[in-house]
Coordinates of C-alpha atoms in Angstrom, one line a residue:
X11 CA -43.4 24.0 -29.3
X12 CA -43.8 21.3 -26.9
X13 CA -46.7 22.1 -24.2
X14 CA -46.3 21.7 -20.7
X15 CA -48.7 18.2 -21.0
X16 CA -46.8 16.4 -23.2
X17 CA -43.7 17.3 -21.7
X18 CA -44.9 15.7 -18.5
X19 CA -46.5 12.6 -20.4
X20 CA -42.9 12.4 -22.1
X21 CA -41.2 13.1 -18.7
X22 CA -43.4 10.4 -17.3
X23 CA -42.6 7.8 -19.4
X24 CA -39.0 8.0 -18.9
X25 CA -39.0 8.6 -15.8
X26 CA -40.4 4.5 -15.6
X27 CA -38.5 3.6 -18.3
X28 CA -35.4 4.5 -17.0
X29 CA -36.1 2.6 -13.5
X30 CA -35.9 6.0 -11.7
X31 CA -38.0 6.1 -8.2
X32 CA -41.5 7.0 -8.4
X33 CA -41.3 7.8 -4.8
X34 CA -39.6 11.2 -2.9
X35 CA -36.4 9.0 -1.9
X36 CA -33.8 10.4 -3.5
X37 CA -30.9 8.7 -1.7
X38 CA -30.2 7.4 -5.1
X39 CA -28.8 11.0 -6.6
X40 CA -26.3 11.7 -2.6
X41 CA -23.2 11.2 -3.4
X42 CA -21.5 7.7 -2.1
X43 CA -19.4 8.2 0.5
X44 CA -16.2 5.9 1.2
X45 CA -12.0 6.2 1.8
X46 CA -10.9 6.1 -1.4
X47 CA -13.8 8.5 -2.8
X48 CA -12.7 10.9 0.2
X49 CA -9.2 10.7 -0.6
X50 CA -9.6 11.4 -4.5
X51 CA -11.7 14.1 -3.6
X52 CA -8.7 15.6 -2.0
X53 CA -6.8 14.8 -4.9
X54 CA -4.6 12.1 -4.0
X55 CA -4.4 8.9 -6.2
X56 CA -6.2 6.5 -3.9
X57 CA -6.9 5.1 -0.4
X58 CA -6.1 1.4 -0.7
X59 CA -5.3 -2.1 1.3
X60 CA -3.2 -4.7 1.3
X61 CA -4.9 -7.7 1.5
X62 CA -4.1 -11.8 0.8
X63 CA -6.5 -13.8 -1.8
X64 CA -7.2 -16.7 1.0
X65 CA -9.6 -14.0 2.8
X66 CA -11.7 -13.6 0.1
X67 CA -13.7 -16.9 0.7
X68 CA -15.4 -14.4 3.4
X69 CA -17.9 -12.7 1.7
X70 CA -18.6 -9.6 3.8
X71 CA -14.5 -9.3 3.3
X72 CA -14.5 -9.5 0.2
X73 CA -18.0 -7.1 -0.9
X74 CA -16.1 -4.3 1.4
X75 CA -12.8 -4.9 -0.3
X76 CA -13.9 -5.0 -4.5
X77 CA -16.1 -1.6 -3.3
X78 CA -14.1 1.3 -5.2
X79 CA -16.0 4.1 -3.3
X80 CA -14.2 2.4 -0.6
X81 CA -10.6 1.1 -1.7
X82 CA -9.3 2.2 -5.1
X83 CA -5.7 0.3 -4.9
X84 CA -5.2 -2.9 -3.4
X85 CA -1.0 -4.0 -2.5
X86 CA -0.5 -8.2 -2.1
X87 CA 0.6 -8.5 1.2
X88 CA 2.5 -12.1 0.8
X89 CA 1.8 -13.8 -2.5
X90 CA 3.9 -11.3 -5.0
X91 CA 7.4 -12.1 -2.6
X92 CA 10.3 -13.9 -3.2
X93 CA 9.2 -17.4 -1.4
X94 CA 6.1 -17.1 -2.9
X95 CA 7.4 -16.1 -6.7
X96 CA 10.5 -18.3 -7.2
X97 CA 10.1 -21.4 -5.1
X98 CA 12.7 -22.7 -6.7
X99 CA 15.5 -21.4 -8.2
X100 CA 14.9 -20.1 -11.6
X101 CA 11.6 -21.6 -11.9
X102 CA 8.7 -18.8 -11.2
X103 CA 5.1 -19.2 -10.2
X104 CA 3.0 -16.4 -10.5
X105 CA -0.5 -17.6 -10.3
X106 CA -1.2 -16.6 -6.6
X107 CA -0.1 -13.0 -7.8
X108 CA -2.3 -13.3 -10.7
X109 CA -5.5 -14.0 -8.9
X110 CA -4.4 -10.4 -7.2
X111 CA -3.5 -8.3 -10.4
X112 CA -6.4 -9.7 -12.2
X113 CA -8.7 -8.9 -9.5
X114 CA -7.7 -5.5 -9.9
X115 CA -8.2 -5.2 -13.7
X116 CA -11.4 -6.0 -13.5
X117 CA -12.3 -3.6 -10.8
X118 CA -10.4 -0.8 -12.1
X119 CA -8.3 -0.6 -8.8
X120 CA -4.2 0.4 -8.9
X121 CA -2.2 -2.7 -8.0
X122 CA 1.2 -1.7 -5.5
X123 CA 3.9 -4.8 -6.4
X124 CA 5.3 -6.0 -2.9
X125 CA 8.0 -6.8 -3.0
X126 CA 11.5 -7.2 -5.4
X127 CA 13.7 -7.6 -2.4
X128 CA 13.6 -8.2 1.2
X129 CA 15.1 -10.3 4.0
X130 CA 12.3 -11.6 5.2
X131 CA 9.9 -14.9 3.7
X132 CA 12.7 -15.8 1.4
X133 CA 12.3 -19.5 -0.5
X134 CA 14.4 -22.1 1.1
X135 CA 17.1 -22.8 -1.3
X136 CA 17.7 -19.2 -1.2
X137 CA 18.4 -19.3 2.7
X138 CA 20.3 -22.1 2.5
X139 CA 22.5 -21.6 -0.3
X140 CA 25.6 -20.6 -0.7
X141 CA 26.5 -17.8 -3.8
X142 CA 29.7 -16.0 -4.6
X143 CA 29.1 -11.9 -5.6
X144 CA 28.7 -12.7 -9.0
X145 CA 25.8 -15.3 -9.0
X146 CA 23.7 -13.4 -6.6
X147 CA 24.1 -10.6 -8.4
X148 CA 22.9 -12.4 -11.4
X149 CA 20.0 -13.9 -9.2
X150 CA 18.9 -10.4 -8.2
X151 CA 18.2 -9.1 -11.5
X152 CA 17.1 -12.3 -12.9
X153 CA 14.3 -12.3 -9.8
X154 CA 13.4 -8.7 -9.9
X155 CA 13.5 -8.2 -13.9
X156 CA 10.9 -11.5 -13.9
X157 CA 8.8 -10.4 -11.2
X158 CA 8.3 -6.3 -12.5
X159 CA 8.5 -8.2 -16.6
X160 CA 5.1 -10.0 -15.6
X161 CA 3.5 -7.2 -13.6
X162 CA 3.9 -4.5 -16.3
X163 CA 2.3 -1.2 -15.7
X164 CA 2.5 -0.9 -11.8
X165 CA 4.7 1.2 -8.8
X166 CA 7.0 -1.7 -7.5
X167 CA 8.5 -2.1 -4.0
X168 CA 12.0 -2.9 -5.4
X169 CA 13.8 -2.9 -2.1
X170 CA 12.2 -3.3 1.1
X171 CA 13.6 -2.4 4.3
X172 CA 17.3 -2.1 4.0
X173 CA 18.6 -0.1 7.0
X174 CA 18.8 -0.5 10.7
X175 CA 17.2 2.0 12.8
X176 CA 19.9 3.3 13.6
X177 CA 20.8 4.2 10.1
X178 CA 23.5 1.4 9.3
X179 CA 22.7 -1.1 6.5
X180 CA 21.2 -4.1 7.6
X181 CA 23.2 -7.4 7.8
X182 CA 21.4 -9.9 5.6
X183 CA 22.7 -12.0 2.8
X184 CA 22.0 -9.3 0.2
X185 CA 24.4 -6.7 2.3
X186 CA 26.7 -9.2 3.7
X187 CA 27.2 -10.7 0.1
X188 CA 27.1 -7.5 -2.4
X189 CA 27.4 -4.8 0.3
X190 CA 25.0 -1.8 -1.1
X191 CA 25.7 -2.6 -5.1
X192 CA 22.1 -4.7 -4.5
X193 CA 20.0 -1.6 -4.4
X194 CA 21.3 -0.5 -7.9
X195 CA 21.6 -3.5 -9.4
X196 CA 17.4 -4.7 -8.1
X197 CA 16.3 -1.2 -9.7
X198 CA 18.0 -1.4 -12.7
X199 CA 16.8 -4.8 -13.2
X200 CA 13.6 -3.3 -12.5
X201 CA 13.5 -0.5 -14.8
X202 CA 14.8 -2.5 -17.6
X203 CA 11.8 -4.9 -17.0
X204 CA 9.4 -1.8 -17.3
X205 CA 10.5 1.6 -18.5
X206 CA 7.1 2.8 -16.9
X207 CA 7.1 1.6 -13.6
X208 CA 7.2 3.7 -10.7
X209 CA 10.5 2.2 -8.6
X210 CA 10.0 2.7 -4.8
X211 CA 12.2 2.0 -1.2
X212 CA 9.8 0.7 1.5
X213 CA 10.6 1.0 5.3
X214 CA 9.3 1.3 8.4
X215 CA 10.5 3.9 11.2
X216 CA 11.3 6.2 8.2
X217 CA 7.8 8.1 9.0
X218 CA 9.6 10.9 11.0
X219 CA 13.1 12.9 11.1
X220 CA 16.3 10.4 12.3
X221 CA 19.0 8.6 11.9
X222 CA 17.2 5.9 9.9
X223 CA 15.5 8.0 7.4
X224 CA 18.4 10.4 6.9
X225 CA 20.7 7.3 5.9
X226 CA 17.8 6.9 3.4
X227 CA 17.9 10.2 1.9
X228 CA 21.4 9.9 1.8
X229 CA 21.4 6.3 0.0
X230 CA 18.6 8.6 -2.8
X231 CA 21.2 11.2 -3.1
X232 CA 24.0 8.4 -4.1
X233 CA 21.6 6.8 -6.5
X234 CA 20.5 9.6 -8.1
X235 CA 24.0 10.8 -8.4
X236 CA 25.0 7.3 -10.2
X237 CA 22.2 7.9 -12.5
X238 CA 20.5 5.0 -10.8
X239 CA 16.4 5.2 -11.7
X240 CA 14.7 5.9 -8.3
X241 CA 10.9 7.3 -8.2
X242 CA 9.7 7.5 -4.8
X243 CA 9.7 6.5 -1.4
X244 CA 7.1 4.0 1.0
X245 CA 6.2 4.8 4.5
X246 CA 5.6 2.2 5.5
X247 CA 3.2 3.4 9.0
X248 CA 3.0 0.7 11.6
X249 CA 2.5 2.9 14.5
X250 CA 1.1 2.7 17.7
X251 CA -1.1 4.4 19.3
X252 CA -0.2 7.9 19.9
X253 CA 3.1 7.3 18.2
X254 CA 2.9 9.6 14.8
X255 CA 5.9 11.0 14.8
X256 CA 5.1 15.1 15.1
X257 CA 8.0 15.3 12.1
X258 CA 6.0 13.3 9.7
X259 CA 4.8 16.0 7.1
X260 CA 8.2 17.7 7.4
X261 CA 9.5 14.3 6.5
X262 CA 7.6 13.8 3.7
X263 CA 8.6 17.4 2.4
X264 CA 12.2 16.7 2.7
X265 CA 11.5 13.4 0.5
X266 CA 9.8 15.1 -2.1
X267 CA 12.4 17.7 -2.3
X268 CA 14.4 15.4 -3.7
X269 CA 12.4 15.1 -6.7
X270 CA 10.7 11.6 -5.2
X271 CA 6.7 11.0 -4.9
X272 CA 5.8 9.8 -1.5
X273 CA 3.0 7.0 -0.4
X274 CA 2.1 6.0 2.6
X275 CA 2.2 1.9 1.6
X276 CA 1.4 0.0 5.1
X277 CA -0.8 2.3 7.8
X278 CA -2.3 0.7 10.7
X279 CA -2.2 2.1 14.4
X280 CA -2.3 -0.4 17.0
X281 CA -3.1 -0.7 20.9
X282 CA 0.1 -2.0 23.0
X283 CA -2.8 -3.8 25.5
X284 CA -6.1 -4.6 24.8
X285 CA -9.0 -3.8 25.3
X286 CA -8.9 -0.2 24.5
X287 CA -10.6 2.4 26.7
X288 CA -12.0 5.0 25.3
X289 CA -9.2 7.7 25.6
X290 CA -7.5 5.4 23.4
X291 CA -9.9 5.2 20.8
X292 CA -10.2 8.6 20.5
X293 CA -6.4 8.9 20.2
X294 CA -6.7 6.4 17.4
X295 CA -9.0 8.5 15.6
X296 CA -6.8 11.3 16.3
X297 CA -3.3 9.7 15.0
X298 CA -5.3 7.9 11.8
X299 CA -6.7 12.0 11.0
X300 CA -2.7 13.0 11.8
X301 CA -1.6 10.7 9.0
X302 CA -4.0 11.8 6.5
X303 CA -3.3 15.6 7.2
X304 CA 0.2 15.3 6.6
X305 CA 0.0 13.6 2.9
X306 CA -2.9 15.5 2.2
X307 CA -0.5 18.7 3.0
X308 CA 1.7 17.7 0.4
X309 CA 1.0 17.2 -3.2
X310 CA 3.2 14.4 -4.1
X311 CA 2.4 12.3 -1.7
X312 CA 0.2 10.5 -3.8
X313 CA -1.6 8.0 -1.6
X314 CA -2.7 5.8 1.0
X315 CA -2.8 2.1 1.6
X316 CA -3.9 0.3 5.3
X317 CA -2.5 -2.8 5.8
X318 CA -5.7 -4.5 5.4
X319 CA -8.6 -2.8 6.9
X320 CA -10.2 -4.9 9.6
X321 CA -8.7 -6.3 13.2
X322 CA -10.2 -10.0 11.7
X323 CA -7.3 -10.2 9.4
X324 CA -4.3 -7.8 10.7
X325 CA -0.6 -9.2 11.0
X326 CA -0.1 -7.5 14.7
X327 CA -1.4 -10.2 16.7
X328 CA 0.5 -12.8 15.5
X329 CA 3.7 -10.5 15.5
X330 CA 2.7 -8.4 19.2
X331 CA 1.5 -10.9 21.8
X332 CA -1.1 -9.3 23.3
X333 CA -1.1 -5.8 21.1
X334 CA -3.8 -5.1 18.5
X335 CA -7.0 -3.6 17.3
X336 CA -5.2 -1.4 14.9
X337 CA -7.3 -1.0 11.9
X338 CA -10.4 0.8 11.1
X339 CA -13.2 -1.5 10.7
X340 CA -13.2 -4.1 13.9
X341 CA -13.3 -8.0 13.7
X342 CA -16.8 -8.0 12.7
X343 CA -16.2 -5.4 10.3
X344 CA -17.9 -2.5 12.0
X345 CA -16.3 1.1 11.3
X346 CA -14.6 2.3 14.5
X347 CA -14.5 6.0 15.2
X348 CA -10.5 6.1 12.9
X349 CA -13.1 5.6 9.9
X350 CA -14.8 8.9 10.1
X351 CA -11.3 10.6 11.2
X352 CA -9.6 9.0 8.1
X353 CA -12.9 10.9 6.1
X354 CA -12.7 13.6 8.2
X355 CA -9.3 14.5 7.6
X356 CA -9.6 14.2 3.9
X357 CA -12.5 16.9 3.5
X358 CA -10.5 19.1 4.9
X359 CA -8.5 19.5 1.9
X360 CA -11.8 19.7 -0.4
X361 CA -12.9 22.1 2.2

């Protein structure tokens, strides 16, 4: 039997062998904390960010961003879209997005392909040209089969804001050209590029109950009628502050009761004028914890993803004049108080 002396000589040893502290700090054995850690402990997928390779050249960035106890998913906010993809017609680039999906591989996060088709940052001779029904129709699937073909193994934005708020279709060359037939034809393409892919819509002012996200349960309905593969819907989340619509769980019910998952793909909460006082932080907090409480209240909605996670690289300045400050770490990345609600409203779904 081993005595109590050579069990602590043995103990000793690899206790320095194994590097562990000789002194009381145990910090080491706490458990880290961190967004996506909180939101896996309340059993969603991830909490992730969108987030442009060009950034990365800033180190404190880029530490924050490859940390998994903080992100776990990462979505390319501009190099994985059409312009970007298929300069030129037929002829497909896909380094940019590489740098992005490899980036993920080796950090073990989930990669969220943005997007198969959208209105918006389309290539030039795709703006300026001129296609009967037939060859965009062929350029659609050609462009999204490609695009999902490389990525394999990922949940796609096929189609990306389609509707009005008001609920109509919008008028782009997509609509104007193929009316809806576009919608079926990107997610076939799509599933035929990869049988395993998770096919989403993505829009914003979908977040609560309306015209516009009823049109979009309807369009789900249709497809799903047609047999047309559909697997789940993007909230897209660009709100301001203190406007979280009070129907957004409710919303995300009615989603997943049509057999859909749900993510929230593009959450940020911004300040119509600058600088925030401090009611308005704390309403920040507030609408960031309202977010997370409803998806955490429903089990398929599977996830979260900011878009990008600190005011030094957001998108609303350069689209709001004057509007800002909506994301949770601030220009010189220190956590504002919508950190700890994001945590906050997490545990209580552990708890």
């Amino acid at each position: 039997m081993l005595s109590l002396t050579h069990f602590l000589v043995v103990f000793a040893t690899l206790w320095g062998t194994l590097g562990l502290p000789a002194t009381s700090d145990n910090s080491q054995f706490h458990p880290k904390s961190g967004l996506n850690l909180a939101a896996k402990s309340a059993r969603k997928l991830y909490l992730g960010t969108a987030t442009n390779s060009d950034q990365w050249n800033d180190t404190t960035y880029f530490n924050i961003l490859k940390d998994n106890a903080e992100f776990g998913q990462v979505t390319p906010a501009n190099v994985m879209k059409w312009f970007a993809i298929e300069p030129e017609e037929g002829v497909f680039t896909f380094q940019d997005g590489d740098i992005i999906a490899d980036f993920t591989k080796k950090t073990g996060k989930l990669l969220r392909g943005h997007n198969c088709v959208w209105y918006n940052q389309l290539p030039e001779w795709f703006v300026n040209g001129t296609f009967s029904a037939p060859d965009l129709a062929f350029i659609v699937s050609r462009h999204c089969f490609n695009l999902v073909n490389h990525y394999k193994g990922h949940v796609w934005d096929v189609i990306n804001e389609a509707f009005n708020d008001d609920g109509t279709y919008r008028s782009d060359i997509f609509f104007n050209t193929l009316n809806t037939t576009y919608i079926p034809l990107a997610l076939y393409a799509a599933r035929a590029a990869d049988p395993k892919a998770k096919l989403y819509i993505n829009d914003f002012n979908i977040e609560g109950i309306g015209a516009k996200s009823t049109a979009l349960k309807n369009l789900i309905k249709q497809l799903q009628a047609d047999g047309v593969p559909i697997d789940g819907v993007g909230l897209q989340s660009h709100f301001e502050v203190g406007g979280v619509p009070p129907t957004l769980q409710q919303n995300i019910e009615e989603f997943v009761a049509l057999g859909l998952e749900v993510a929230i793909t593009e959450l940020d909460v911004r300040f119509t004028s600058l600088p925030p006082d401090a009611a308005g932080i704390a309403q920040q907090k507030k609408d960031y914890e309202t977010v997370i409480d409803a998806c955490n209240a429903v089990e398929k909605c599977v996830g979260v993803t900011l878009w990008d996670f600190t005011d030094k690289y957001s998108w609303i300045p350069g689209t709001f004049a004057g509007q800002g400050d909506a994301c949770p770490w601030d220009e010189k990345f220190v956590k504002k108080p919508a950190y700890a609600g994001i945590i906050e409203a997490f545990r209580t779904r552990v708890h």
